[in-house]
CSV table of C-alpha atoms in Angstrom, one decimal:
chain,number,residue,atom,x,y,z
A,7,MET,CA,-0.2,-0.1,0.3
A,8,THR,CA,1.8,3.3,-1.2
A,9,GLU,CA,0.5,6.8,-0.1
A,10,ALA,CA,-1.5,7.5,-2.9
A,11,ASP,CA,-3.4,4.3,-1.7
A,12,LEU,CA,-3.9,6.4,1.8
A,13,ASP,CA,-4.9,9.4,0.8
A,14,PRO,CA,-7.8,9.5,-1.6
A,15,THR,CA,-7.9,13.0,-2.2
A,16,PRO,CA,-5.4,13.1,-5.6
A,17,LEU,CA,-4.8,17.0,-4.6
A,18,SER,CA,-1.6,18.3,-4.2
A,19,GLU,CA,-0.5,20.3,-0.6
A,20,ARG,CA,-0.9,24.0,-2.5
A,21,GLU,CA,-3.7,22.6,-4.9
A,22,ARG,CA,-5.9,22.1,-1.2
A,23,GLU,CA,-5.0,25.6,-0.1
A,24,VAL,CA,-6.2,27.4,-2.9
A,25,LEU,CA,-9.5,24.7,-3.1
A,26,ALA,CA,-9.9,26.6,0.7
A,27,LEU,CA,-9.1,29.9,0.4
A,28,ALA,CA,-11.4,29.6,-2.8
A,29,ALA,CA,-14.3,28.5,-0.5
A,30,GLU,CA,-14.4,31.7,1.5
A,31,GLY,CA,-15.1,33.9,-1.8
A,32,LEU,CA,-11.8,35.0,-2.4
A,33,THR,CA,-11.0,35.7,-6.1
A,34,ASP,CA,-8.7,34.7,-8.6
A,35,LYS,CA,-6.4,37.1,-7.9
A,36,GLU,CA,-7.0,37.9,-4.1
A,37,ILE,CA,-5.7,34.2,-3.3
A,38,ALA,CA,-2.7,35.0,-5.7
A,39,VAL,CA,-1.7,37.4,-3.3
A,40,ARG,CA,-2.7,35.3,-0.3
A,41,LEU,CA,-0.8,32.7,-1.3
A,42,GLY,CA,2.7,35.1,-2.8
A,43,ILE,CA,2.4,33.2,-6.7
A,44,GLY,CA,1.2,34.8,-10.0
A,45,VAL,CA,-2.8,34.6,-11.7
A,46,LYS,CA,-1.9,32.7,-14.0
A,47,THR,CA,-0.6,30.0,-11.8
A,48,ILE,CA,-3.5,30.3,-9.9
A,49,ARG,CA,-5.4,29.5,-13.6
A,50,THR,CA,-3.4,26.6,-14.1
A,51,TYR,CA,-4.3,25.1,-10.2
A,52,TRP,CA,-7.9,24.9,-11.5
A,53,ASP,CA,-7.4,23.6,-14.8
A,54,ARG,CA,-5.0,21.2,-13.1
A,55,MET,CA,-7.3,19.8,-10.3
A,56,ARG,CA,-11.1,20.0,-12.7
A,57,GLN,CA,-8.4,17.5,-14.5
A,58,LYS,CA,-8.2,15.5,-12.1
A,59,LEU,CA,-10.8,14.8,-10.5
A,60,GLY,CA,-13.4,14.6,-14.2
A,61,ALA,CA,-14.9,18.4,-13.3
A,62,ALA,CA,-16.0,20.3,-15.9
A,63,SER,CA,-16.5,24.2,-13.3
A,64,ARG,CA,-15.2,25.7,-11.1
A,65,THR,CA,-18.0,25.3,-8.8
A,66,GLN,CA,-17.8,21.8,-9.6
A,67,VAL,CA,-14.4,21.6,-8.7
A,68,LEU,CA,-15.1,22.7,-5.2
A,69,ALA,CA,-18.2,19.7,-4.5
A,70,GLU,CA,-16.0,17.2,-5.6
A,71,ALA,CA,-13.1,17.9,-3.5
A,72,HIS,CA,-15.5,18.8,-0.6
A,73,ARG,CA,-17.5,14.6,-1.9
A,74,LEU,CA,-13.7,13.8,-1.0
A,75,VAL,CA,-13.0,16.0,2.3
A,76,GLN,CA,-15.8,14.4,3.6
A,77,GLU,CA,-15.6,10.6,2.0
A,78,GLU,CA,-11.7,11.2,3.8
A,79,LEU,CA,-13.0,11.8,7.6
A,80,ALA,CA,-15.2,9.0,7.1
A,81,SER,CA,-12.5,6.9,6.9
A,82,SER,CA,-10.5,8.3,8.9
A,83,GLU,CA,-13.5,7.8,11.7
A,84,GLU,CA,-14.0,4.5,11.1
A,85,ARG,CA,-9.8,3.8,11.0
A,86,LEU,CA,-10.1,5.9,14.9
A,87,GLN,CA,-13.2,3.7,15.8
A,88,LEU,CA,-10.7,0.3,14.0
A,89,PHE,CA,-8.0,1.5,16.1
A,90,VAL,CA,-9.4,2.8,19.6
A,91,GLN,CA,-11.5,-0.8,19.8
A,92,SER,CA,-8.5,-3.5,18.7
A,93,MET,CA,-6.0,-1.7,21.3
A,94,PRO,CA,-5.2,-4.6,23.6
A,95,VAL,CA,-5.9,-1.2,26.9
A,96,LEU,CA,-9.5,-0.2,28.0
A,97,PHE,CA,-11.3,2.9,26.5
A,98,PHE,CA,-14.4,5.6,27.3
A,99,ALA,CA,-14.8,8.7,26.4
A,100,MET,CA,-17.4,10.7,27.9
A,101,ASP,CA,-18.8,14.3,26.9
A,102,LYS,CA,-18.8,17.7,29.1
A,103,LYS,CA,-21.2,16.4,30.9
A,104,LEU,CA,-19.6,12.5,32.0
A,105,ARG,CA,-21.5,11.2,29.3
A,106,LEU,CA,-20.5,8.2,27.5
A,107,LEU,CA,-19.6,8.5,23.9
A,108,SER,CA,-17.0,5.7,23.5
A,109,ILE,CA,-16.1,2.3,24.2
A,110,ASN,CA,-13.5,-0.4,23.4
A,111,GLN,CA,-14.2,-3.9,23.3
A,112,GLU,CA,-11.2,-4.8,25.8
A,113,CYS,CA,-13.2,-2.6,28.6
A,114,ALA,CA,-16.6,-5.7,27.6
A,115,ASN,CA,-13.2,-8.7,28.2
A,116,VAL,CA,-11.5,-6.9,32.3
A,117,SER,CA,-15.1,-5.9,33.4
A,118,GLY,CA,-17.3,-9.2,31.7
A,119,TYR,CA,-20.0,-7.6,31.1
A,120,ASP,CA,-21.3,-7.4,27.4
A,121,LEU,CA,-20.7,-4.1,25.2
A,122,GLU,CA,-24.9,-3.5,25.1
A,123,THR,CA,-25.4,-2.8,28.2
A,124,LEU,CA,-22.0,-0.7,29.2
A,125,ARG,CA,-23.4,1.4,26.6
A,126,GLU,CA,-27.5,1.4,28.6
A,127,GLU,CA,-27.6,5.4,28.8
A,128,GLY,CA,-26.0,6.4,32.6
A,129,LYS,CA,-25.2,3.1,33.8
A,130,LEU,CA,-21.3,3.3,32.1
A,131,LEU,CA,-19.5,4.8,35.6
A,132,ASP,CA,-22.2,2.8,38.5
A,133,LEU,CA,-22.0,-0.7,36.6
A,134,LEU,CA,-18.6,-0.6,37.0
A,135,PHE,CA,-17.9,1.6,40.3
A,136,PRO,CA,-20.5,0.1,42.5
A,137,LYS,CA,-18.3,1.6,45.6
A,138,PRO,CA,-18.5,4.6,45.4
A,139,ALA,CA,-14.6,5.6,46.6
A,140,GLN,CA,-13.2,3.8,43.5
A,141,ARG,CA,-16.3,6.1,41.7
A,142,LYS,CA,-15.3,9.6,42.9
A,143,LYS,CA,-11.6,8.3,42.7
A,144,LEU,CA,-11.6,8.2,38.9
A,145,LEU,CA,-14.7,11.9,39.0
A,146,GLY,CA,-12.8,13.4,41.4
A,147,ALA,CA,-9.9,13.0,38.4
A,148,TRP,CA,-11.4,15.1,35.6
A,149,ALA,CA,-13.3,17.4,38.0
A,150,ALA,CA,-10.4,19.2,39.1
A,151,LYS,CA,-9.9,19.8,34.9
A,152,ARG,CA,-6.4,18.5,34.7
A,153,ASP,CA,-4.6,15.1,32.9
A,154,PHE,CA,-3.5,12.4,35.5
A,155,ARG,CA,-1.6,8.9,35.1
A,156,ASP,CA,-1.5,5.9,36.6
A,157,LEU,CA,-4.9,6.1,38.7
A,158,GLU,CA,-5.2,3.5,40.0
A,159,ALA,CA,-9.3,1.6,40.9
A,160,ASP,CA,-10.4,-1.4,40.8
A,161,LEU,CA,-13.7,-1.8,38.6
A,162,THR,CA,-16.2,-4.8,39.8
A,163,CYS,CA,-17.3,-7.2,38.0
A,164,PRO,CA,-20.7,-9.0,37.7
A,165,ASP,CA,-20.0,-11.4,40.4
A,166,GLY,CA,-18.3,-9.3,42.3
A,167,THR,CA,-14.6,-9.6,42.1
A,168,THR,CA,-12.5,-6.6,41.1
A,169,ARG,CA,-10.5,-5.7,38.8
A,170,THR,CA,-7.6,-3.3,39.6
A,171,VAL,CA,-6.8,-1.3,36.6
A,172,LEU,CA,-4.3,2.3,35.6
A,173,TRP,CA,-6.5,4.5,34.8
A,174,SER,CA,-5.0,7.7,32.3
A,175,SER,CA,-6.4,11.2,30.7
A,176,ARG,CA,-4.8,13.2,28.3
A,177,SER,CA,-7.7,14.7,27.4
A,178,ARG,CA,-6.3,18.0,28.5
A,179,ALA,CA,-3.2,17.7,26.7
A,180,TYR,CA,-4.1,15.8,23.6
A,181,PRO,CA,-7.5,17.0,22.7
A,182,ILE,CA,-9.3,14.7,20.9
A,183,PRO,CA,-12.8,16.5,18.4
A,184,ASP,CA,-16.0,15.7,19.9
A,185,TRP,CA,-14.6,13.8,23.4
A,186,PRO,CA,-13.5,16.1,25.2
A,187,ASN,CA,-12.6,13.2,28.4
A,188,TRP,CA,-11.5,10.6,27.7
A,189,ALA,CA,-9.2,7.6,30.0
A,190,ILE,CA,-7.3,4.4,29.5
A,191,GLY,CA,-7.1,1.5,31.4
A,192,TYR,CA,-4.4,-1.1,31.7
A,193,ASP,CA,-5.8,-3.7,34.0
A,194,ILE,CA,-3.0,-4.5,36.1
A,195,SER,CA,-4.5,-7.2,38.1
A,196,PRO,CA,-2.1,-10.2,37.7
A,197,ARG,CA,0.5,-7.9,38.8
A,198,LYS,CA,-1.5,-7.1,41.8
A,199,GLU,CA,-2.0,-11.2,42.5
A,200,PHE,CA,1.7,-11.9,41.0
A,201,GLU,CA,2.8,-9.4,44.0
A,202,ARG,CA,0.6,-10.3,47.0
A,203,SER,CA,1.8,-14.0,46.2
A,204,LEU,CA,5.2,-12.6,45.9
A,205,ARG,CA,5.3,-10.7,49.2
A,206,GLU,CA,2.9,-14.3,50.5
A,207,SER,CA,6.0,-16.6,50.0
A,208,GLU,CA,8.7,-13.6,51.0
A,209,GLY,CA,6.7,-13.6,54.3
A,210,ASN,CA,6.9,-17.2,54.6
A,211,TYR,CA,9.9,-17.8,53.4
A,212,ARG,CA,10.8,-14.9,56.9
A,213,ARG,CA,9.1,-16.9,58.6
A,214,LEU,CA,11.3,-19.8,58.1
A,215,LEU,CA,14.4,-17.7,58.4
A,216,GLU,CA,12.7,-16.8,61.4
A,217,THR,CA,11.9,-19.8,63.0
A,218,SER,CA,15.0,-22.1,61.6
A,219,GLU,CA,17.3,-23.8,64.4
A,220,GLU,CA,20.0,-23.1,61.6
A,221,GLY,CA,22.1,-19.9,62.6
A,222,ILE,CA,21.4,-17.9,59.2
A,223,TRP,CA,23.7,-15.9,57.8
A,224,LEU,CA,24.0,-13.8,55.1
A,225,LEU,CA,26.7,-12.1,53.0
A,226,ASN,CA,27.4,-9.9,50.6
A,227,LYS,CA,30.6,-10.5,48.3
A,228,HIS,CA,32.7,-8.4,50.1
A,229,SER,CA,32.2,-10.6,54.1
A,230,ILE,CA,29.6,-8.0,55.5
A,231,THR,CA,26.5,-8.6,56.9
A,232,THR,CA,23.2,-8.2,55.3
A,233,TYR,CA,20.3,-10.8,57.2
A,234,ALA,CA,21.8,-12.3,60.7
A,235,ASN,CA,17.9,-14.2,61.8
A,236,ALA,CA,17.2,-14.9,65.8
A,237,ARG,CA,19.0,-17.8,66.0
A,238,LEU,CA,22.5,-16.7,64.5
A,239,ALA,CA,22.1,-13.8,67.3
A,240,GLU,CA,21.1,-16.5,70.2
A,241,MET,CA,24.8,-17.7,68.8
A,242,LEU,CA,26.3,-15.3,69.1
A,243,ARG,CA,24.3,-13.9,72.2
A,244,CYS,CA,23.5,-10.4,71.0
A,245,LYS,CA,21.4,-8.7,69.2
A,246,PRO,CA,20.1,-9.3,64.7
A,247,GLU,CA,20.4,-5.6,64.3
A,248,GLU,CA,23.9,-5.5,66.2
A,249,ILE,CA,25.5,-7.9,63.2
A,250,VAL,CA,24.2,-6.4,60.4
A,251,GLY,CA,26.6,-4.0,58.6
A,252,ARG,CA,29.6,-5.8,60.2
A,253,SER,CA,32.1,-7.8,58.4
A,254,ALA,CA,32.3,-11.7,59.9
A,255,SER,CA,35.6,-11.3,60.8
A,256,GLU,CA,34.9,-9.5,63.4
A,257,PHE,CA,33.2,-13.3,64.9
A,258,GLN,CA,36.1,-15.2,64.1
A,259,ASP,CA,39.2,-16.3,65.8
A,260,GLU,CA,42.3,-15.6,62.9
A,261,VAL,CA,42.3,-19.9,62.4
A,262,ALA,CA,38.3,-19.6,61.4
A,263,GLN,CA,39.1,-16.5,59.8
A,264,ALA,CA,41.7,-18.2,57.3
A,265,LEU,CA,39.2,-21.3,57.0
A,266,SER,CA,36.5,-18.5,55.6
A,267,ARG,CA,38.7,-17.4,53.5
A,268,GLN,CA,39.1,-21.2,52.1
A,269,LEU,CA,35.7,-21.5,51.9
A,270,ILE,CA,35.0,-18.3,50.1
A,271,ARG,CA,37.4,-19.2,47.7
A,272,ARG,CA,36.0,-22.5,47.2
A,273,ASN,CA,32.6,-20.6,47.0
A,274,ARG,CA,34.0,-18.9,44.0
A,275,ALA,CA,35.5,-21.0,42.0
A,276,GLY,CA,31.8,-23.0,41.1
A,277,ALA,CA,31.3,-25.3,44.9
A,278,MET,CA,27.7,-25.6,45.5
A,279,ARG,CA,28.3,-25.9,48.9
A,280,THR,CA,31.4,-26.6,51.0
A,281,THR,CA,30.7,-27.3,55.1
A,282,MET,CA,33.3,-26.8,57.8
A,283,ASN,CA,33.8,-27.1,61.7
A,284,PHE,CA,34.5,-23.5,62.6
A,285,ARG,CA,34.9,-21.8,65.9
A,286,PHE,CA,33.6,-18.9,66.5
A,287,ARG,CA,33.6,-14.9,69.3
A,288,ARG,CA,30.0,-14.6,71.5
A,289,ALA,CA,29.7,-10.4,72.3
A,290,ASP,CA,30.7,-11.9,75.2
A,291,GLY,CA,34.2,-12.9,74.7
A,292,THR,CA,32.9,-16.8,75.2
A,293,ASP,CA,33.5,-19.2,72.1
A,294,PHE,CA,31.3,-21.8,70.5
A,295,GLU,CA,31.8,-24.6,67.1
A,296,ALA,CA,29.1,-25.1,64.8
A,297,LEU,CA,29.5,-26.4,62.0
A,298,VAL,CA,28.8,-24.5,58.8
A,299,ALA,CA,27.2,-24.9,55.3
A,300,MET,CA,28.0,-22.0,53.5
A,301,HIS,CA,26.0,-22.3,49.4
A,302,PRO,CA,27.3,-18.9,47.0
A,303,THR,CA,24.0,-16.2,46.2
A,304,TYR,CA,24.1,-14.7,42.4
A,305,SER,CA,22.4,-12.2,40.5
A,306,HIS,CA,20.1,-13.4,37.7
A,307,ALA,CA,22.6,-12.8,35.2
A,308,GLY,CA,25.2,-15.0,37.3
A,309,GLU,CA,27.4,-13.0,39.2
A,310,LEU,CA,28.2,-14.0,43.0
A,311,THR,CA,26.1,-11.7,45.1
A,312,GLY,CA,27.3,-12.8,48.3
A,313,HIS,CA,27.0,-16.1,50.6
A,314,CYS,CA,24.5,-17.7,52.4
A,315,ALA,CA,26.0,-19.9,56.0
A,316,MET,CA,23.8,-22.1,57.8
A,317,LEU,CA,24.8,-22.2,61.6
A,318,THR,CA,24.0,-25.4,63.4
A,319,ASP,CA,26.3,-24.8,67.0
A,320,MET,CA,28.2,-28.2,68.3
A,321,THR,CA,29.1,-27.1,71.0
A,322,GLU,CA,27.6,-29.6,73.7
A,323,ALA,CA,28.1,-32.4,70.2
A,324,PHE,CA,31.4,-31.8,70.8
A,325,GLN,CA,32.1,-32.1,74.5
A,326,GLN,CA,29.9,-35.5,74.9
A,327,GLY,CA,32.1,-35.5,72.2
A,328,ARG,CA,34.9,-35.2,74.0
A,329,SER,CA,33.5,-36.5,77.2
A,330,LEU,CA,33.3,-39.7,75.3
A,331,LEU,CA,36.8,-40.1,73.5
A,332,LEU,CA,38.3,-39.3,76.9
A,333,SER,CA,35.9,-42.6,78.1
A,334,GLN,CA,37.6,-44.7,76.3
A,335,LYS,CA,40.8,-43.8,76.6
A,336,HIS,CA,40.3,-44.7,80.5
A,337,TYR,CA,38.7,-47.5,79.3
A,338,SER,CA,41.4,-48.7,77.4
A,339,ALA,CA,44.1,-47.8,79.4
A,340,ILE,CA,41.8,-49.9,82.0
A,341,LEU,CA,41.5,-52.8,79.8
A,342,GLU,CA,45.0,-52.8,78.9
A,343,HIS,CA,46.3,-52.6,82.9
A,344,SER,CA,44.1,-54.7,83.8
A,345,GLY,CA,45.9,-58.3,85.6
A,346,ASP,CA,43.3,-60.0,83.8
A,347,CYS,CA,43.7,-61.5,80.4
A,348,ILE,CA,41.1,-60.1,78.4
A,349,PHE,CA,40.4,-59.2,74.6
A,350,ARG,CA,37.3,-59.3,72.1
A,351,LEU,CA,36.6,-62.5,70.0
A,352,ASP,CA,33.4,-61.9,66.6
A,353,ARG,CA,31.9,-64.3,66.0
A,354,SER,CA,34.0,-66.5,64.2
A,355,MET,CA,36.3,-67.0,66.9
A,356,ARG,CA,38.9,-64.2,65.7
A,357,CYS,CA,41.4,-61.5,68.1
A,358,LEU,CA,39.8,-58.5,67.2
A,359,TYR,CA,42.2,-56.8,70.8
A,360,SER,CA,43.3,-58.2,73.3
A,361,ASN,CA,45.8,-56.1,76.3
A,362,PHE,CA,48.7,-56.1,77.0
A,363,LYS,CA,48.7,-59.5,80.1
A,364,ALA,CA,47.2,-61.5,77.1
A,365,ARG,CA,49.4,-60.3,74.3
A,366,ASN,CA,52.5,-62.2,76.7
A,367,GLY,CA,54.4,-60.1,74.3
A,368,GLU,CA,53.1,-61.8,70.7
A,369,CYS,CA,50.1,-59.6,68.7
A,370,LEU,CA,46.4,-61.8,68.5
A,371,VAL,CA,45.3,-59.4,66.8
A,372,ASP,CA,43.7,-60.9,62.8
A,373,LEU,CA,45.0,-64.6,64.6
A,374,SER,CA,43.3,-67.7,62.5
A,375,PRO,CA,40.3,-68.7,65.3
A,376,GLU,CA,43.2,-71.8,65.2
A,377,GLU,CA,46.1,-69.9,65.6
A,378,LEU,CA,44.2,-68.3,69.3
A,379,SER,CA,43.1,-71.8,70.6
A,380,THR,CA,46.7,-72.4,70.0
A,381,HIS,CA,48.3,-69.6,71.3
A,382,LEU,CA,46.3,-69.5,74.5
A,383,GLU,CA,45.3,-72.6,75.2
A,384,LEU,CA,41.2,-72.0,74.2
A,385,ASP,CA,39.1,-75.7,73.4
A,386,GLY,CA,35.8,-76.3,72.6
A,387,ILE,CA,33.4,-75.7,75.7
A,388,TRP,CA,35.2,-71.2,74.5
A,389,ALA,CA,33.0,-72.3,71.2
A,390,GLU,CA,30.3,-72.9,72.0
A,391,LYS,CA,29.7,-70.6,75.0
A,392,VAL,CA,30.6,-67.3,72.5
A,393,ALA,CA,28.2,-68.7,71.0
A,394,GLU,CA,25.4,-69.0,73.6
A,395,VAL,CA,26.7,-65.4,74.2
A,396,PHE,CA,25.8,-64.6,71.2
A,397,GLU,CA,22.1,-66.0,71.4
A,398,ARG,CA,21.3,-64.8,74.4
A,399,ASP,CA,22.5,-61.6,74.4
A,400,LEU,CA,23.8,-62.4,78.3
A,401,PRO,CA,27.1,-62.6,80.1
A,402,VAL,CA,28.0,-66.1,80.1
A,403,LYS,CA,31.0,-67.5,83.2
A,404,PHE,CA,32.0,-70.7,83.0
A,405,GLU,CA,35.7,-72.2,84.0
A,406,VAL,CA,38.6,-74.4,82.2
A,407,ASP,CA,41.2,-76.3,83.3
A,408,SER,CA,43.5,-74.2,82.2
A,409,PHE,CA,45.2,-70.5,80.1
A,410,LEU,CA,48.8,-69.5,79.9
A,411,ASP,CA,50.2,-71.2,82.3
A,412,TRP,CA,47.4,-70.7,85.0
A,413,ALA,CA,45.3,-73.3,86.6
A,414,LYS,CA,41.4,-74.2,86.8
A,415,PRO,CA,41.0,-69.6,86.1
A,416,SER,CA,37.4,-68.4,85.9
A,417,VAL,CA,36.5,-66.7,82.3
A,418,THR,CA,33.9,-64.0,82.3
A,419,LEU,CA,32.2,-63.6,78.1
A,420,LEU,CA,30.1,-60.2,77.7
A,421,PRO,CA,27.8,-59.2,74.7
A,422,GLU,CA,29.3,-56.3,73.5
A,423,GLN,CA,26.7,-54.6,70.8
A,424,SER,CA,26.1,-52.4,67.9
A,425,LEU,CA,24.2,-49.8,67.4
A,426,ALA,CA,21.5,-51.3,66.1
A,427,ASP,CA,21.6,-53.0,69.5
A,428,GLN,CA,22.1,-56.4,68.3
A,429,VAL,CA,25.2,-58.7,70.0
A,430,GLU,CA,29.0,-57.0,67.2
A,431,THR,CA,31.6,-59.0,69.6
A,432,VAL,CA,32.1,-60.3,72.9
A,433,LEU,CA,35.1,-59.2,75.6
A,434,ALA,CA,36.1,-62.4,78.1
A,435,LEU,CA,37.5,-62.4,80.5
A,436,VAL,CA,40.6,-64.6,82.0
A,437,SER,CA,41.2,-63.8,86.6
A,438,ALA,CA,43.2,-66.3,87.3
A,439,HIS,CA,41.2,-66.7,90.9
A,440,PRO,CA,37.8,-66.6,90.4
A,441,PRO,CA,36.5,-63.8,92.5
A,442,ARG,CA,35.1,-64.2,96.8
A,443,ARG,CA,32.1,-64.4,97.0
A,444,VAL,CA,30.8,-61.9,100.0
A,445,SER,CA,28.2,-62.4,102.4
A,446,ARG,CA,25.4,-60.2,104.1
A,447,SER,CA,24.7,-61.2,107.0
A,448,SER,CA,21.0,-60.8,108.6
């Protein structure tokens, strides 16, 4: 489609000027003076216009030009109406008394009313804005006789639900003939719903962080705290706001600072999760130990923005572990230096441990059952009693004729359980003399 196809009046701009002045009643001479050209040139324009319009006289030229202008205006109005009806935004125009002049299909699409109902005289504003506050908001903007932009007002649908629309009007700055008041609106209900869901999700996320049993520590890429939950503040014995804005290194000794730098380097190198044990310095000067799992955080562009650290207070666990280790050392020392022969057996009668007395200068661990029996002079009753302990999960006591150079020693077999509460090994205690019973008088 060319520019000529869009212009139904095949006259030049100068020819149009001549027609307009002639329509005002000016003669050719007066037109020539007004346009600053010769009378002969004016007559040439008339000849051209008669030829273009197929007119025999100037009067016919004026009549045909008037007809073409009217057709052009009608076509322009039709295009404008088509454009208005096709716009993906709400549009309506009203006269100075706020009576409806025009409304587009999007108003029906968004509101749920059909166009015929909306076009009924005097019903538009009452239908779309039955709530006085919303209607007053929009009418007040027009009553102020000034343009407005992004005025948020809720329109009501037939089922009582509402749609949030941002209304704007530039009818003062850009008046449209016969439409003294007009406005366009953008349905932002999906965006409002998304924002509501986002706020709800953020609230749930924040509640999750605040009620977490883990200490949550958010750091920017310079290791400055941007968020600390209540649990972390409790660990550090201060308030969350006393942590935000401070470097994580302020709560660490030199060793922990070095470990933190190592963690950050790993994350920058692409590690998604790194876990280490740290010692932290509380606000009151005391220390506590924590297991720290650190994750890198990234922007939408994939750039590293910081780190998220989750702290589990391990102070009590580490203390229990150290106490357990110390108990095990004491237990091992007692076994090792006992005057009895002590060794540990599995189901196959293989030796897993023997104390100093039982070793008698030789290593018994991992000896085959046959080798162990030969070395310690174990007869068939040993295998029978060990099997009984595994089966009944109860201690067994018995005597043997000999053990090494001992005569008639006493043997006690004790079941040792695994974490699954099953007998895993048997501890054998061999005493040179059976323990003497002490009777109590009533």
